[in-house]
PDB file of C-alpha atoms and ligand atoms in Angstrom:
ATOM      1  CA  UNK A   1       0.487  -4.665 -14.332  1.00  0.00           C
ATOM      2  CA  UNK A   2      -2.717  -3.272 -12.901  1.00  0.00           C
ATOM      3  CA  UNK A   3      -3.235   0.454 -12.274  1.00  0.00           C
ATOM      4  CA  UNK A   4      -6.998   0.288 -11.838  1.00  0.00           C
ATOM      5  CA  UNK A   5     -10.053  -1.905 -12.173  1.00  0.00           C
ATOM      6  CA  UNK A   6     -13.265  -1.513 -14.165  1.00  0.00           C
ATOM      7  CA  UNK A   7     -13.898   2.161 -15.027  1.00  0.00           C
ATOM      8  CA  UNK A   8     -17.626   1.468 -15.344  1.00  0.00           C
ATOM      9  CA  UNK A   9     -18.170   0.352 -11.753  1.00  0.00           C
ATOM     10  CA  UNK A  10     -18.094   2.558  -8.681  1.00  0.00           C
ATOM     11  CA  UNK A  11     -15.669   0.151  -6.969  1.00  0.00           C
ATOM     12  CA  UNK A  12     -12.316   1.352  -5.661  1.00  0.00           C
ATOM     13  CA  UNK A  13      -9.579  -0.366  -3.639  1.00  0.00           C
ATOM     14  CA  UNK A  14      -7.512   1.149  -0.852  1.00  0.00           C
ATOM     15  CA  UNK A  15      -4.097  -0.362  -0.213  1.00  0.00           C
ATOM     16  CA  UNK A  16      -1.482   0.008   2.536  1.00  0.00           C
ATOM     17  CA  UNK A  17       2.222  -0.655   1.965  1.00  0.00           C
ATOM     18  CA  UNK A  18       5.313  -1.329   4.070  1.00  0.00           C
ATOM     19  CA  UNK A  19       3.681  -2.642   7.258  1.00  0.00           C
ATOM     20  CA  UNK A  20       2.830  -4.228   9.531  1.00  0.00           C
ATOM     21  CA  UNK A  21       3.526  -1.427  11.986  1.00  0.00           C
ATOM     22  CA  UNK A  22       2.068  -0.127  15.204  1.00  0.00           C
ATOM     23  CA  UNK A  23      -0.026   2.292  13.123  1.00  0.00           C
ATOM     24  CA  UNK A  24      -1.749  -0.652  11.431  1.00  0.00           C
ATOM     25  CA  UNK A  25      -3.958  -1.210  14.475  1.00  0.00           C
ATOM     26  CA  UNK A  26      -5.273   2.366  14.224  1.00  0.00           C
ATOM     27  CA  UNK A  27      -5.912   1.797  10.516  1.00  0.00           C
ATOM     28  CA  UNK A  28      -7.873  -1.359  11.291  1.00  0.00           C
ATOM     29  CA  UNK A  29     -10.082   0.498  13.780  1.00  0.00           C
ATOM     30  CA  UNK A  30     -10.853   3.225  11.206  1.00  0.00           C
ATOM     31  CA  UNK A  31     -11.595   0.645   8.483  1.00  0.00           C
ATOM     32  CA  UNK A  32     -13.998  -1.109  10.876  1.00  0.00           C
ATOM     33  CA  UNK A  33     -15.726   2.201  11.606  1.00  0.00           C
ATOM     34  CA  UNK A  34     -16.428   2.793   7.906  1.00  0.00           C
ATOM     35  CA  UNK A  35     -17.018  -0.904   7.151  1.00  0.00           C
ATOM     36  CA  UNK A  36     -14.244  -1.012   4.551  1.00  0.00           C
ATOM     37  CA  UNK A  37     -12.144  -3.955   3.386  1.00  0.00           C
ATOM     38  CA  UNK A  38      -8.615  -3.045   2.280  1.00  0.00           C
ATOM     39  CA  UNK A  39      -5.503  -4.755   0.927  1.00  0.00           C
ATOM     40  CA  UNK A  40      -2.239  -4.743   2.896  1.00  0.00           C
ATOM     41  CA  UNK A  41       1.046  -5.156   0.984  1.00  0.00           C
ATOM     42  CA  UNK A  42       3.292  -6.664   3.624  1.00  0.00           C
ATOM     43  CA  UNK A  43       7.078  -6.340   3.912  1.00  0.00           C
ATOM     44  CA  UNK A  44       8.345  -9.715   5.147  1.00  0.00           C
ATOM     45  CA  UNK A  45      11.080  -8.355   7.416  1.00  0.00           C
ATOM     46  CA  UNK A  46       8.509  -6.223   9.269  1.00  0.00           C
ATOM     47  CA  UNK A  47       6.585  -9.224  10.575  1.00  0.00           C
ATOM     48  CA  UNK A  48       9.021 -10.219  13.337  1.00  0.00           C
ATOM     49  CA  UNK A  49       7.635  -9.135  16.744  1.00  0.00           C
ATOM     50  CA  UNK A  50       4.464  -7.921  14.987  1.00  0.00           C
ATOM     51  CA  UNK A  51       2.854 -11.316  14.443  1.00  0.00           C
ATOM     52  CA  UNK A  52      -0.255 -10.236  16.359  1.00  0.00           C
ATOM     53  CA  UNK A  53      -0.759  -7.361  13.909  1.00  0.00           C
ATOM     54  CA  UNK A  54      -0.812  -9.792  10.978  1.00  0.00           C
ATOM     55  CA  UNK A  55      -3.377 -11.859  12.899  1.00  0.00           C
ATOM     56  CA  UNK A  56      -5.469  -8.719  13.502  1.00  0.00           C
ATOM     57  CA  UNK A  57      -5.484  -7.806   9.780  1.00  0.00           C
ATOM     58  CA  UNK A  58      -6.475 -11.365   8.947  1.00  0.00           C
ATOM     59  CA  UNK A  59      -9.201 -11.492  11.596  1.00  0.00           C
ATOM     60  CA  UNK A  60     -10.824  -8.353  10.159  1.00  0.00           C
ATOM     61  CA  UNK A  61     -11.054 -10.034   6.750  1.00  0.00           C
ATOM     62  CA  UNK A  62      -8.714  -7.811   4.750  1.00  0.00           C
ATOM     63  CA  UNK A  63      -6.678  -9.028   1.803  1.00  0.00           C
ATOM     64  CA  UNK A  64      -2.908  -9.492   1.803  1.00  0.00           C
ATOM     65  CA  UNK A  65      -0.321  -8.803  -0.881  1.00  0.00           C
ATOM     66  CA  UNK A  66       3.423  -9.399  -1.113  1.00  0.00           C
ATOM     67  CA  UNK A  67       5.716  -6.331  -0.937  1.00  0.00           C
ATOM     68  CA  UNK A  68       8.933  -8.452  -0.855  1.00  0.00           C
ATOM     69  CA  UNK A  69      10.934  -9.459   2.212  1.00  0.00           C
ATOM     70  CA  UNK A  70      13.624  -6.758   2.166  1.00  0.00           C
ATOM     71  CA  UNK A  71      11.862  -3.823   0.446  1.00  0.00           C
ATOM     72  CA  UNK A  72      14.931  -3.366  -1.763  1.00  0.00           C
ATOM     73  CA  UNK A  73      14.245  -1.772  -5.159  1.00  0.00           C
ATOM     74  CA  UNK A  74      14.076  -4.494  -7.806  1.00  0.00           C
ATOM     75  CA  UNK A  75      15.224  -2.651 -10.918  1.00  0.00           C
ATOM     76  CA  UNK A  76      18.915  -3.658 -11.003  1.00  0.00           C
ATOM     77  CA  UNK A  77      18.633  -6.942  -9.132  1.00  0.00           C
ATOM     78  CA  UNK A  78      19.355 -10.440 -10.443  1.00  0.00           C
ATOM     79  CA  UNK A  79      16.552 -12.883 -11.128  1.00  0.00           C
ATOM     80  CA  UNK A  80      17.855 -15.008  -8.249  1.00  0.00           C
ATOM     81  CA  UNK A  81      17.638 -12.147  -5.759  1.00  0.00           C
ATOM     82  CA  UNK A  82      14.174 -11.115  -6.936  1.00  0.00           C
ATOM     83  CA  UNK A  83      12.790 -14.631  -6.800  1.00  0.00           C
ATOM     84  CA  UNK A  84      14.177 -15.277  -3.328  1.00  0.00           C
ATOM     85  CA  UNK A  85      13.040 -11.925  -1.945  1.00  0.00           C
ATOM     86  CA  UNK A  86       9.485 -12.491  -3.157  1.00  0.00           C
ATOM     87  CA  UNK A  87       9.363 -16.114  -1.992  1.00  0.00           C
ATOM     88  CA  UNK A  88      10.775 -15.208   1.413  1.00  0.00           C
ATOM     89  CA  UNK A  89       7.851 -12.846   1.964  1.00  0.00           C
ATOM     90  CA  UNK A  90       5.418 -15.529   0.747  1.00  0.00           C
ATOM     91  CA  UNK A  91       6.920 -17.991   3.235  1.00  0.00           C
ATOM     92  CA  UNK A  92       6.509 -15.533   6.112  1.00  0.00           C
ATOM     93  CA  UNK A  93       2.846 -15.062   5.214  1.00  0.00           C
ATOM     94  CA  UNK A  94       2.247 -18.787   4.832  1.00  0.00           C
ATOM     95  CA  UNK A  95       3.077 -19.248   8.532  1.00  0.00           C
ATOM     96  CA  UNK A  96      -0.254 -17.490   9.149  1.00  0.00           C
ATOM     97  CA  UNK A  97      -2.044 -19.552   6.496  1.00  0.00           C
ATOM     98  CA  UNK A  98      -2.014 -16.594   4.108  1.00  0.00           C
ATOM     99  CA  UNK A  99      -1.522 -17.160   0.372  1.00  0.00           C
ATOM    100  CA  UNK A 100      -1.483 -14.318  -2.104  1.00  0.00           C
ATOM    101  CA  UNK A 101      -0.926 -13.920  -5.827  1.00  0.00           C
ATOM    102  CA  UNK A 102      -0.661 -10.128  -5.519  1.00  0.00           C
ATOM    103  CA  UNK A 103       2.616  -8.231  -5.468  1.00  0.00           C
ATOM    104  CA  UNK A 104       3.558  -4.575  -5.354  1.00  0.00           C
ATOM    105  CA  UNK A 105       7.145  -3.620  -6.177  1.00  0.00           C
ATOM    106  CA  UNK A 106       9.021  -1.551  -3.537  1.00  0.00           C
ATOM    107  CA  UNK A 107       8.957   2.090  -4.586  1.00  0.00           C
ATOM    108  CA  UNK A 108       6.976   0.870  -7.620  1.00  0.00           C
ATOM    109  CA  UNK A 109      10.409   0.333  -9.236  1.00  0.00           C
ATOM    110  CA  UNK A 110      11.106  -2.671 -11.444  1.00  0.00           C
ATOM    111  CA  UNK A 111      12.993  -3.972 -14.433  1.00  0.00           C
ATOM    112  CA  UNK A 112      12.557  -6.761 -16.944  1.00  0.00           C
ATOM    113  CA  UNK A 113      13.862  -9.370 -14.461  1.00  0.00           C
ATOM    114  CA  UNK A 114      11.150  -8.493 -11.951  1.00  0.00           C
ATOM    115  CA  UNK A 115       8.451  -8.793 -14.609  1.00  0.00           C
ATOM    116  CA  UNK A 116       9.799 -12.183 -15.747  1.00  0.00           C
ATOM    117  CA  UNK A 117       9.971 -13.565 -12.205  1.00  0.00           C
ATOM    118  CA  UNK A 118       6.426 -12.428 -11.423  1.00  0.00           C
ATOM    119  CA  UNK A 119       5.218 -14.220 -14.531  1.00  0.00           C
ATOM    120  CA  UNK A 120       7.082 -17.340 -13.421  1.00  0.00           C
ATOM    121  CA  UNK A 121       5.614 -17.153  -9.899  1.00  0.00           C
ATOM    122  CA  UNK A 122       2.136 -16.362 -11.238  1.00  0.00           C
ATOM    123  CA  UNK A 123       1.928 -12.997  -9.492  1.00  0.00           C
ATOM    124  CA  UNK A 124      -0.334 -10.128 -10.431  1.00  0.00           C
ATOM    125  CA  UNK A 125       1.634  -6.887 -10.233  1.00  0.00           C
ATOM    126  CA  UNK A 126      -0.422  -4.147  -8.582  1.00  0.00           C
ATOM    127  CA  UNK A 127       0.474  -0.483  -9.045  1.00  0.00           C
ATOM    128  CA  UNK A 128      -1.572   2.559  -8.036  1.00  0.00           C
ATOM    129  CA  UNK A 129      -4.007   4.490 -10.196  1.00  0.00           C
ATOM    130  CA  UNK A 130      -2.507   7.928 -10.393  1.00  0.00           C
ATOM    131  CA  UNK A 131       1.129   8.728  -9.896  1.00  0.00           C
ATOM    132  CA  UNK A 132       0.750  12.414 -10.391  1.00  0.00           C
ATOM    133  CA  UNK A 133       3.535  14.939 -10.387  1.00  0.00           C
ATOM    134  CA  UNK A 134       1.547  16.629  -7.666  1.00  0.00           C
ATOM    135  CA  UNK A 135       3.444  15.568  -4.569  1.00  0.00           C
ATOM    136  CA  UNK A 136       0.389  16.194  -2.418  1.00  0.00           C
ATOM    137  CA  UNK A 137      -1.057  12.924  -3.638  1.00  0.00           C
ATOM    138  CA  UNK A 138       1.768  11.146  -1.814  1.00  0.00           C
ATOM    139  CA  UNK A 139       0.866  10.319   1.765  1.00  0.00           C
ATOM    140  CA  UNK A 140       4.551  10.037   2.751  1.00  0.00           C
ATOM    141  CA  UNK A 141       5.626  13.437   1.408  1.00  0.00           C
ATOM    142  CA  UNK A 142       4.852  15.639   4.418  1.00  0.00           C
ATOM    143  CA  UNK A 143       6.476  13.320   7.030  1.00  0.00           C
ATOM    144  CA  UNK A 144       9.499  13.068   4.728  1.00  0.00           C
ATOM    145  CA  UNK A 145       9.809  16.864   4.387  1.00  0.00           C
ATOM    146  CA  UNK A 146       9.707  17.028   8.175  1.00  0.00           C
ATOM    147  CA  UNK A 147      12.414  14.383   8.482  1.00  0.00           C
ATOM    148  CA  UNK A 148      14.825  16.200   6.191  1.00  0.00           C
ATOM    149  CA  UNK A 149      14.118  19.470   8.009  1.00  0.00           C
ATOM    150  CA  UNK A 150      12.333  21.372   5.250  1.00  0.00           C
ATOM    151  CA  UNK A 151       9.229  21.830   7.338  1.00  0.00           C
ATOM    152  CA  UNK A 152       9.123  22.000  11.114  1.00  0.00           C
ATOM    153  CA  UNK A 153       5.650  21.334  12.242  1.00  0.00           C
ATOM    154  CA  UNK A 154       2.361  20.216  11.966  1.00  0.00           C
ATOM    155  CA  UNK A 155       0.173  17.919  10.186  1.00  0.00           C
ATOM    156  CA  UNK A 156      -0.803  19.291   6.813  1.00  0.00           C
ATOM    157  CA  UNK A 157      -3.025  16.665   5.387  1.00  0.00           C
ATOM    158  CA  UNK A 158      -5.614  18.760   3.600  1.00  0.00           C
ATOM    159  CA  UNK A 159      -3.724  18.691   0.275  1.00  0.00           C
ATOM    160  CA  UNK A 160      -3.368  14.893   0.330  1.00  0.00           C
ATOM    161  CA  UNK A 161      -7.074  14.605   0.992  1.00  0.00           C
ATOM    162  CA  UNK A 162      -8.107  17.134  -1.657  1.00  0.00           C
ATOM    163  CA  UNK A 163      -5.887  15.710  -4.412  1.00  0.00           C
ATOM    164  CA  UNK A 164      -6.891  12.128  -3.666  1.00  0.00           C
ATOM    165  CA  UNK A 165     -10.617  12.791  -3.484  1.00  0.00           C
ATOM    166  CA  UNK A 166     -10.483  14.862  -6.689  1.00  0.00           C
ATOM    167  CA  UNK A 167      -8.519  12.260  -8.677  1.00  0.00           C
ATOM    168  CA  UNK A 168     -10.271   9.098  -7.532  1.00  0.00           C
ATOM    169  CA  UNK A 169     -12.287   7.549 -10.339  1.00  0.00           C
ATOM    170  CA  UNK A 170     -14.253   4.356 -10.867  1.00  0.00           C
ATOM    171  CA  UNK A 171     -11.873   1.427 -10.440  1.00  0.00           C
ATOM    172  CA  UNK A 172      -9.113   3.464  -8.762  1.00  0.00           C
ATOM    173  CA  UNK A 173      -6.404   1.745  -6.747  1.00  0.00           C
ATOM    174  CA  UNK A 174      -5.343   4.100  -3.937  1.00  0.00           C
ATOM    175  CA  UNK A 175      -1.947   3.742  -2.267  1.00  0.00           C
ATOM    176  CA  UNK A 176      -1.103   4.629   1.342  1.00  0.00           C
ATOM    177  CA  UNK A 177       1.583   3.569   3.837  1.00  0.00           C
ATOM    178  CA  UNK A 178       1.022   2.299   7.378  1.00  0.00           C
ATOM    179  CA  UNK A 179       4.816   2.389   7.822  1.00  0.00           C
ATOM    180  CA  UNK A 180       7.307   4.865   6.363  1.00  0.00           C
ATOM    181  CA  UNK A 181      10.817   3.665   5.548  1.00  0.00           C
ATOM    182  CA  UNK A 182      13.386   5.372   7.792  1.00  0.00           C
ATOM    183  CA  UNK A 183      10.649   7.257   9.659  1.00  0.00           C
ATOM    184  CA  UNK A 184       8.499   4.628  11.354  1.00  0.00           C
ATOM    185  CA  UNK A 185       4.756   4.132  11.765  1.00  0.00           C
ATOM    186  CA  UNK A 186       3.021   6.782   9.619  1.00  0.00           C
ATOM    187  CA  UNK A 187       2.295   9.701  11.984  1.00  0.00           C
ATOM    188  CA  UNK A 188      -0.417  11.272   9.826  1.00  0.00           C
ATOM    189  CA  UNK A 189      -2.229   8.315   8.321  1.00  0.00           C
ATOM    190  CA  UNK A 190      -5.139   8.182  10.768  1.00  0.00           C
ATOM    191  CA  UNK A 191      -6.243  11.803  10.274  1.00  0.00           C
ATOM    192  CA  UNK A 192      -5.834  11.393   6.498  1.00  0.00           C
ATOM    193  CA  UNK A 193      -8.080   8.323   6.491  1.00  0.00           C
ATOM    194  CA  UNK A 194     -10.654   9.876   8.833  1.00  0.00           C
ATOM    195  CA  UNK A 195     -10.979  12.681   6.294  1.00  0.00           C
ATOM    196  CA  UNK A 196     -10.718  10.773   3.010  1.00  0.00           C
ATOM    197  CA  UNK A 197     -12.827   7.665   3.606  1.00  0.00           C
ATOM    198  CA  UNK A 198     -16.190   9.321   4.385  1.00  0.00           C
ATOM    199  CA  UNK A 199     -15.646  11.810   1.534  1.00  0.00           C
ATOM    200  CA  UNK A 200     -15.137   8.997  -0.974  1.00  0.00           C
ATOM    201  CA  UNK A 201     -18.121   7.074   0.393  1.00  0.00           C
ATOM    202  CA  UNK A 202     -20.234  10.246   0.054  1.00  0.00           C
ATOM    203  CA  UNK A 203     -19.238  10.342  -3.622  1.00  0.00           C
ATOM    204  CA  UNK A 204     -20.779   6.879  -3.957  1.00  0.00           C
ATOM    205  CA  UNK A 205     -17.647   4.744  -4.146  1.00  0.00           C
ATOM    206  CA  UNK A 206     -17.656   1.208  -2.733  1.00  0.00           C
ATOM    207  CA  UNK A 207     -14.382  -0.016  -1.254  1.00  0.00           C
ATOM    208  CA  UNK A 208     -13.396  -3.547  -2.261  1.00  0.00           C
ATOM    209  CA  UNK A 209     -10.238  -5.640  -2.023  1.00  0.00           C
ATOM    210  CA  UNK A 210      -7.817  -5.788  -4.967  1.00  0.00           C
ATOM    211  CA  UNK A 211      -8.981  -9.288  -5.931  1.00  0.00           C
ATOM    212  CA  UNK A 212     -12.599  -8.129  -5.939  1.00  0.00           C
ATOM    213  CA  UNK A 213     -11.652  -5.040  -7.949  1.00  0.00           C
ATOM    214  CA  UNK A 214      -9.893  -7.090 -10.629  1.00  0.00           C
ATOM    215  CA  UNK A 215     -12.568  -9.786 -10.901  1.00  0.00           C
TER     216      UNK A 215
HETATM  217 ZN1   ZN B   1       6.944   0.184  -0.098  1.00  0.00          ZN
END
C-alpha cells in the first residue's frame, strides 16, 4: 500500500475520488489553468450518463484509478464480491480504452481479503499521505456537517487549505472528492482547489500522476 512517493523529490500527486460527477468538469478547467496532471479514482456505477466526463478526463491526459464499481466498504466482504466489484469497474473503464493497475479502497477501508485480491489482480493499492485526526484536512467534512444540520451556511474552506498546505511534503499523495456520497457533486471543491494549487506550486512542488510519483 502506498501512502506517498519519494521523500527526496519535490513531486506530489493530487487525486480525486468518487466521480465522475458534474463537478469534474470544473476540476478539469482548474487543472488546465495551473497545468497540473491529476489521478481520478473512478466509481464504476457513476459512469452511466456521464460517459462524456470520462472522455474529458482522458482527453486532458490525466491518469485513472479504480475505486470499485459499487463503492461498498471492502472490509467484511467475501473474496468473490471484492474481485467482482473491482473487475466490474475495470470493465467499465475498458470501454473507453482505459487500463489501470491502481486501486483505492472505498473509505480507505479494507481487510485481508481485499489485500489478497489486489495481489491476485496485480493492483497497486493507493492511500493518501496524511490521515490526520484534524478533520479540517478532509475536504468532505464541511459539506457533511451541513448535510446533517450541524452548520447552516457558508463555505469554510480556509481550514482545509491551511492544513493541507502545511502538511504536504515531498512525495505526498493528496486526496479530494469530485463527488460526495449522499450529497452529490462537491459544492466546495473548486474554491478549495483555486486556493490550494497555486499555494503548493509557490512552495515549489511539482504535480505528477500517481504512476509518475511511484516510478
Ligand atoms: Zn470514495
